[in-house]
mmCIF file of C-alpha atoms in Angstrom:
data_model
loop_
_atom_site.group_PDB
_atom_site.id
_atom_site.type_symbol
_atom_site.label_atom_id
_atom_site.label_comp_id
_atom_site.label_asym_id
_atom_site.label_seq_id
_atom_site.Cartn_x
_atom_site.Cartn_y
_atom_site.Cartn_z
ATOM 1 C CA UNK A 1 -1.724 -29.200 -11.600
ATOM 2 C CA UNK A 2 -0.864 -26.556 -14.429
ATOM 3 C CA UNK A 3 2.791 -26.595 -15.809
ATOM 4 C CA UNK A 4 5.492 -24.413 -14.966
ATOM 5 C CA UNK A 5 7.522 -25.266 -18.251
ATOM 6 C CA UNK A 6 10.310 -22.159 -18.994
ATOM 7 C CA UNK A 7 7.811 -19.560 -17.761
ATOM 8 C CA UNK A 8 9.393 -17.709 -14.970
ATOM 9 C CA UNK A 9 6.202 -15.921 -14.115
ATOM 10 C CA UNK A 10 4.763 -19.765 -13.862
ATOM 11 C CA UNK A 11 7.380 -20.952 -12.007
ATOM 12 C CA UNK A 12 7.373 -17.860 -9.533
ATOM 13 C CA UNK A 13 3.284 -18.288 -9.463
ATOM 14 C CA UNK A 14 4.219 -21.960 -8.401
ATOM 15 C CA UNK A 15 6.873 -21.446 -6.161
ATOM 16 C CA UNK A 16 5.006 -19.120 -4.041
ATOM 17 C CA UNK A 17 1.163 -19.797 -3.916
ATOM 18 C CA UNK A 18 1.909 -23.457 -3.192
ATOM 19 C CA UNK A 19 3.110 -23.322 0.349
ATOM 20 C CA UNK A 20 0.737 -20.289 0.804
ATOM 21 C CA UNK A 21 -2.691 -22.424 -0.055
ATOM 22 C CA UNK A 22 -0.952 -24.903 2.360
ATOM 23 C CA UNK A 23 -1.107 -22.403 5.044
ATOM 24 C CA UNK A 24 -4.567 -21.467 3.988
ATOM 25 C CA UNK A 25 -5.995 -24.991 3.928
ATOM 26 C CA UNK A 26 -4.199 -26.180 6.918
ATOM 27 C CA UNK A 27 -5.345 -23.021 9.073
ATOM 28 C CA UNK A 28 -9.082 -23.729 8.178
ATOM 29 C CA UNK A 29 -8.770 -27.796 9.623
ATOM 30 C CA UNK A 30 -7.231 -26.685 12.656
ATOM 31 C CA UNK A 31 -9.895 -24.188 12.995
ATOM 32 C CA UNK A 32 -12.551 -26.955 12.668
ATOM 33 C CA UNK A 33 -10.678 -29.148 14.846
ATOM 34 C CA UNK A 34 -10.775 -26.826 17.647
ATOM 35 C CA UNK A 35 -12.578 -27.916 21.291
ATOM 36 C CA UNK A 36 -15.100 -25.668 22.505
ATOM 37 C CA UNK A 37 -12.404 -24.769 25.550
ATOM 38 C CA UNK A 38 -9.852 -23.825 23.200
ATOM 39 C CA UNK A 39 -12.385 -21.431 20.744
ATOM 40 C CA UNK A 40 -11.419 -18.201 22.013
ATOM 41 C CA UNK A 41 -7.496 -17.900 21.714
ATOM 42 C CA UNK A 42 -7.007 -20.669 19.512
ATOM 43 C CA UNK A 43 -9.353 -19.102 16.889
ATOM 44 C CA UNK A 44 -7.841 -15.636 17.452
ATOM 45 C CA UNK A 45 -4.472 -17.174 16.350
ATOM 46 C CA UNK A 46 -5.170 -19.364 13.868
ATOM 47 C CA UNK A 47 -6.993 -15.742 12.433
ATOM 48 C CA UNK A 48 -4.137 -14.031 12.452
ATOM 49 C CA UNK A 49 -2.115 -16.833 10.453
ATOM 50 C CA UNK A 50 -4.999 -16.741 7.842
ATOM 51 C CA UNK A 51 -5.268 -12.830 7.341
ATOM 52 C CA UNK A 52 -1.551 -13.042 6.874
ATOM 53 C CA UNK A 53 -1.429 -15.163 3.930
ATOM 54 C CA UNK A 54 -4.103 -13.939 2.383
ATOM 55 C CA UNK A 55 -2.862 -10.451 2.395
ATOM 56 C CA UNK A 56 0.940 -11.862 1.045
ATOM 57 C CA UNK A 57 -1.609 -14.140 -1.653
ATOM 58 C CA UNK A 58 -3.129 -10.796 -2.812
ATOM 59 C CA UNK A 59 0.807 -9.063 -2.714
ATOM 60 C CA UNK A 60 2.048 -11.938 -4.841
ATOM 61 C CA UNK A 61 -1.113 -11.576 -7.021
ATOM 62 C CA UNK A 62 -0.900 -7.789 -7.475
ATOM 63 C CA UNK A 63 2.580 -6.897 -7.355
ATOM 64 C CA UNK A 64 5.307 -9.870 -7.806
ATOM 65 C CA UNK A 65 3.466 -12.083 -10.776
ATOM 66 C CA UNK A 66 2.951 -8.745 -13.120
ATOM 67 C CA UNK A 67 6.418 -7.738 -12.047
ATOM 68 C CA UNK A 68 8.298 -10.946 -13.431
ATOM 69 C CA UNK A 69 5.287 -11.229 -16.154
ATOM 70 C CA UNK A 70 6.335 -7.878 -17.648
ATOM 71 C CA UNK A 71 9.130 -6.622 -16.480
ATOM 72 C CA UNK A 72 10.443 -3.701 -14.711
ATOM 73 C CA UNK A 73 7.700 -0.947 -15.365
ATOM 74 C CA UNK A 74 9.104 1.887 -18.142
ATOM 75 C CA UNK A 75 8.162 4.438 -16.672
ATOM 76 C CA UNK A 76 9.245 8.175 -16.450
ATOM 77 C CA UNK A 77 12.481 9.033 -14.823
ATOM 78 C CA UNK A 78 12.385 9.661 -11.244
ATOM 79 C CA UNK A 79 8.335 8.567 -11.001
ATOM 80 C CA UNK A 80 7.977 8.146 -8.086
ATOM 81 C CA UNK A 81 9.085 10.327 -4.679
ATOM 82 C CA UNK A 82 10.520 8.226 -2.580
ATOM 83 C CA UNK A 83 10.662 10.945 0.551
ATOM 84 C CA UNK A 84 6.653 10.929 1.292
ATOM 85 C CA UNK A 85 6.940 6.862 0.932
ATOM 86 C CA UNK A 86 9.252 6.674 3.551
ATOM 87 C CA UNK A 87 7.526 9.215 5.893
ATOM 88 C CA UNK A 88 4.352 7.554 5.416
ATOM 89 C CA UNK A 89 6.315 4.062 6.516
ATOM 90 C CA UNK A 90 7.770 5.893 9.336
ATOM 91 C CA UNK A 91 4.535 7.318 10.610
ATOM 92 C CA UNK A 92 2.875 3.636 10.857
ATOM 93 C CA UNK A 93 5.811 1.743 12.019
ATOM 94 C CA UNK A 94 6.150 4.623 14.972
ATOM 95 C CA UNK A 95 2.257 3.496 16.109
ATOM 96 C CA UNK A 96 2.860 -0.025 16.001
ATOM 97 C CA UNK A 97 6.617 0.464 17.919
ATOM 98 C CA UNK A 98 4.301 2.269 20.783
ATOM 99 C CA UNK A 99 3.670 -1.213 22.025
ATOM 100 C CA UNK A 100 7.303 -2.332 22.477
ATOM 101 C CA UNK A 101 8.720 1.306 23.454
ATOM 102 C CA UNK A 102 10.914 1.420 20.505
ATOM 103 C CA UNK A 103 11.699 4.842 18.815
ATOM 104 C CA UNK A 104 12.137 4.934 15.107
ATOM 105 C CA UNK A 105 13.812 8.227 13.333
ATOM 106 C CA UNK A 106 14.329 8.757 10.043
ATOM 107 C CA UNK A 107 16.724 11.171 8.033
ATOM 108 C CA UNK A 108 15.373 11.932 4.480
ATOM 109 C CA UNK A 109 16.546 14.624 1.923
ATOM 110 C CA UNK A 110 13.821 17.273 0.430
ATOM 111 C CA UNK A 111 13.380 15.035 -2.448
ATOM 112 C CA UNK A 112 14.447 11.304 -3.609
ATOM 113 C CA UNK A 113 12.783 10.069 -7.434
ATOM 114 C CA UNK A 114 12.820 6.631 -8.129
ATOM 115 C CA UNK A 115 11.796 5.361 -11.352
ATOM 116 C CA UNK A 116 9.367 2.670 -9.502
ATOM 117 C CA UNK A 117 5.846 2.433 -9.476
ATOM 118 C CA UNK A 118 4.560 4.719 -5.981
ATOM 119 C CA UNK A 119 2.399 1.432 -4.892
ATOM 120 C CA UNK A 120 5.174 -1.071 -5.199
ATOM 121 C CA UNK A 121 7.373 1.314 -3.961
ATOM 122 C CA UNK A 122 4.996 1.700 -0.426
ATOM 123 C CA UNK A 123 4.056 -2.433 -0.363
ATOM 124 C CA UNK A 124 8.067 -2.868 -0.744
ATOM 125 C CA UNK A 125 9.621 -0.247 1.930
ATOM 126 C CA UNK A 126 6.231 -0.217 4.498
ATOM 127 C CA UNK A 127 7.120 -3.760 4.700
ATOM 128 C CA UNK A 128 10.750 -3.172 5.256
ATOM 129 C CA UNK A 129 9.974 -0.793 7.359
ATOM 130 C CA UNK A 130 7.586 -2.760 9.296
ATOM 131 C CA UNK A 131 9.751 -5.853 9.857
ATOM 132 C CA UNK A 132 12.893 -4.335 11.632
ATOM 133 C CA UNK A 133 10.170 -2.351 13.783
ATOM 134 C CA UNK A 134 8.698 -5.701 14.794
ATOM 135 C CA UNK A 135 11.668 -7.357 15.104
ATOM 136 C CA UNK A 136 13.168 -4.665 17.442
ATOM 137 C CA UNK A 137 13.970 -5.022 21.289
ATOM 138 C CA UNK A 138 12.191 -3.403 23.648
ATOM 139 C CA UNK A 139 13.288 0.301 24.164
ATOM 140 C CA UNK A 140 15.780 -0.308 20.833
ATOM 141 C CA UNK A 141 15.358 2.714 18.301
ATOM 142 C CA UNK A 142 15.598 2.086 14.592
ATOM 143 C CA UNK A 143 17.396 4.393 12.263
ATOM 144 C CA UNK A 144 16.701 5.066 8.957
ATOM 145 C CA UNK A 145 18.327 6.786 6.224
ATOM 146 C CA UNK A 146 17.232 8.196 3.228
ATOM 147 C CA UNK A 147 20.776 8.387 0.499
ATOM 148 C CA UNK A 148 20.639 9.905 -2.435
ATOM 149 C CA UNK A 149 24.800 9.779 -3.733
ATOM 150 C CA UNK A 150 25.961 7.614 -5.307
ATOM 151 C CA UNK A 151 22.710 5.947 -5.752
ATOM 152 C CA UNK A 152 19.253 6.270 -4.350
ATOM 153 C CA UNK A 153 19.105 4.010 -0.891
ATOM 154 C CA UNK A 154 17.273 3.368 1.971
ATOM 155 C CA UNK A 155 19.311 2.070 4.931
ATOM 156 C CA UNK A 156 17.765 1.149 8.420
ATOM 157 C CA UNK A 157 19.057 -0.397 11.562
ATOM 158 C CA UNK A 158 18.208 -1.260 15.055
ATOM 159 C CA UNK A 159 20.228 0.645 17.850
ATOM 160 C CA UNK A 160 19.782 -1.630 21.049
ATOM 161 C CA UNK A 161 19.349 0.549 24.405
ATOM 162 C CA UNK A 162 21.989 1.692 25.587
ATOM 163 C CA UNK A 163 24.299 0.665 22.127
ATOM 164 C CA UNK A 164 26.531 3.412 20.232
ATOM 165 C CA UNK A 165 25.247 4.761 17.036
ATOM 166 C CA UNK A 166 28.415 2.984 15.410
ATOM 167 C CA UNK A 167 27.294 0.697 12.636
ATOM 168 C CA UNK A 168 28.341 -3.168 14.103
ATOM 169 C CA UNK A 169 30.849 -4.838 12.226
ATOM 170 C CA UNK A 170 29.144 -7.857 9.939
ATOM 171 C CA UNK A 171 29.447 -10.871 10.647
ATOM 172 C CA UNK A 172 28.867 -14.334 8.044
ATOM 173 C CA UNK A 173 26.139 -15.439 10.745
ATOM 174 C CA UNK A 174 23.793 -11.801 10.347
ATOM 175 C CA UNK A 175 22.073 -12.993 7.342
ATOM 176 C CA UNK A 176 18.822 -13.600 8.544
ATOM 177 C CA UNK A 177 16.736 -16.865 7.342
ATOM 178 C CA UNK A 178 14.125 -15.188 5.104
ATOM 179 C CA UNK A 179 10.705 -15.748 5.886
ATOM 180 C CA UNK A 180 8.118 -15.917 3.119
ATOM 181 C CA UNK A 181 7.718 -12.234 2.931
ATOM 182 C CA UNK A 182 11.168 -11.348 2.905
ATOM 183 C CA UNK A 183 11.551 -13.201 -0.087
ATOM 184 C CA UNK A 184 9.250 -11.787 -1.769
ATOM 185 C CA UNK A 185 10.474 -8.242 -0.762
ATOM 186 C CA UNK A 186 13.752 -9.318 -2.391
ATOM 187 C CA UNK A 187 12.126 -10.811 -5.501
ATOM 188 C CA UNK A 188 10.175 -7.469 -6.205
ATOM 189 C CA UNK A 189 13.476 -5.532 -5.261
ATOM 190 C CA UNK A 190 15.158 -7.833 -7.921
ATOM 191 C CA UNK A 191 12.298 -7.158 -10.548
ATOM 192 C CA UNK A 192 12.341 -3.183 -10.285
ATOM 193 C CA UNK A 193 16.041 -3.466 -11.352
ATOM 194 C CA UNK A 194 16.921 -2.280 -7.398
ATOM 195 C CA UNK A 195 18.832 -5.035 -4.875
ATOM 196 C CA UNK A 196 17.674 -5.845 -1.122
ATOM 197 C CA UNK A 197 20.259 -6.964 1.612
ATOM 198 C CA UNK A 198 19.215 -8.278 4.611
ATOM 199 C CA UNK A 199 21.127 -8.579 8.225
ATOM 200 C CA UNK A 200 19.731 -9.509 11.045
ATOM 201 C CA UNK A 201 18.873 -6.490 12.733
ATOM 202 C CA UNK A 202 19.711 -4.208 9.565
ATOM 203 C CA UNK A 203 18.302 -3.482 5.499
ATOM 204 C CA UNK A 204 19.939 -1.921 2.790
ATOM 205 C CA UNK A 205 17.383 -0.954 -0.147
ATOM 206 C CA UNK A 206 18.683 0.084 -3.288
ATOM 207 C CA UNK A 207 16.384 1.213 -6.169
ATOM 208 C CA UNK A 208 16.753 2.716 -9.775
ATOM 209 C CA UNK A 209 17.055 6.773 -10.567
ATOM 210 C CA UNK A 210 15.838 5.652 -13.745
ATOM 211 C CA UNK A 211 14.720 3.110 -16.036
ATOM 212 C CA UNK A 212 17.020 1.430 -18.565
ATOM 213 C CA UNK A 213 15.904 1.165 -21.820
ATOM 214 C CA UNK A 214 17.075 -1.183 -23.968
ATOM 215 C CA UNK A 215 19.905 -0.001 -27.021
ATOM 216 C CA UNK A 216 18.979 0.426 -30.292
ATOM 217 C CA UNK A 217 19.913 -2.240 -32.628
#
């Protein structure tokens, strides 16, 4: 048991590997408690639980623990383009929505810079992205939009069948309950200096222009 002490990076390391090596360890008993009879699907899904949170172990290993170890990256203004991220989100999410006959569209400008690191940036929005797709009706159609005034944002939204393209009102019951990777989405959101809300059937995604450096003394 290693301490945590004032280290936020510790206590974030802590925080979220602990219920993920639960997952891990409880997966792999089930699996060898598993009848002959029940091999087949039962082993499919306890696969799926396992490749799951090993791939958000490896996220919280690669992107959130250098993130609150070091900070918001100081990078170059406008590093990365957020434009071909998005497309490249849309293009996936569009394959897996074949299954559920939802449509996604997505209205980008010619250009979007974000001072983010480009791999964060695709983990963070192809997750995003991803999600609402998944979490979509059948025959619902997702809309995203790219901003660039007043401050670079991504804003997406499910459109039931049939529904007007008016944005709902909000209500105090549409914040979702955040599953484990929708905190960390809105962890790494927090760490690039950008904010994440969440709705239940609706993401706003904010992210820096550019990176603030800190004043002289």
């Amino acid at each position: 048991m290693f301490a945590t002490g004032d280290n936020p990076a510790a206590r974030m390391r802590h925080e979220l590997h602990t219920p993920l090596t639960s997952i891990l360890a409880y997966t792999r008993l089930l699996r060898d408690d598993l009848t002959p009879d029940a091999h087949g699907d039962g082993a499919a899904c306890l696969d799926a639980i396992d490749r799951n949170a090993m791939r958000l172990e490896r996220y919280v290993d690669n992107v959130v623990l250098p993130l609150a170890a070091t900070g918001p990256p100081s990078g170059r203004e406008g590093a990365t383009d957020l434009v071909s991220v998005v497309r490249d989100a849309v293009d996936l999410a569009r394959r897996v929505a074949v299954a559920g006959a939802v449509s996604v569209h997505a209205d980008v400008p010619d250009a979007a810079h974000v001072a983010v690191d480009e791999m964060i940036c695709r983990h963070l929005v192809g997750q995003l992205v991803l999600w609402l797709t998944i979490a979509a009706p059948a025959r619902a159609h997702v809309e995203i939009t790219l901003r660039r005034e007043p401050g670079v944002s991504l804003e997406a939204r499910v459109v039931p069948a049939g529904e007007l393209t008016t944005a709902p009102q909000r209500r105090p019951s549409d914040e979702p309950r955040p599953t484990a990777d929708l905190q960390v989405a809105r962890a790494v959101a927090n760490l690039c200096g950008g904010d994440l809300r969440l709705e239940e059937h609706s993401f706003r995604l904010a992210l820096p222009a550019t990176v603030l450096m800190p004043a002289p003394r």
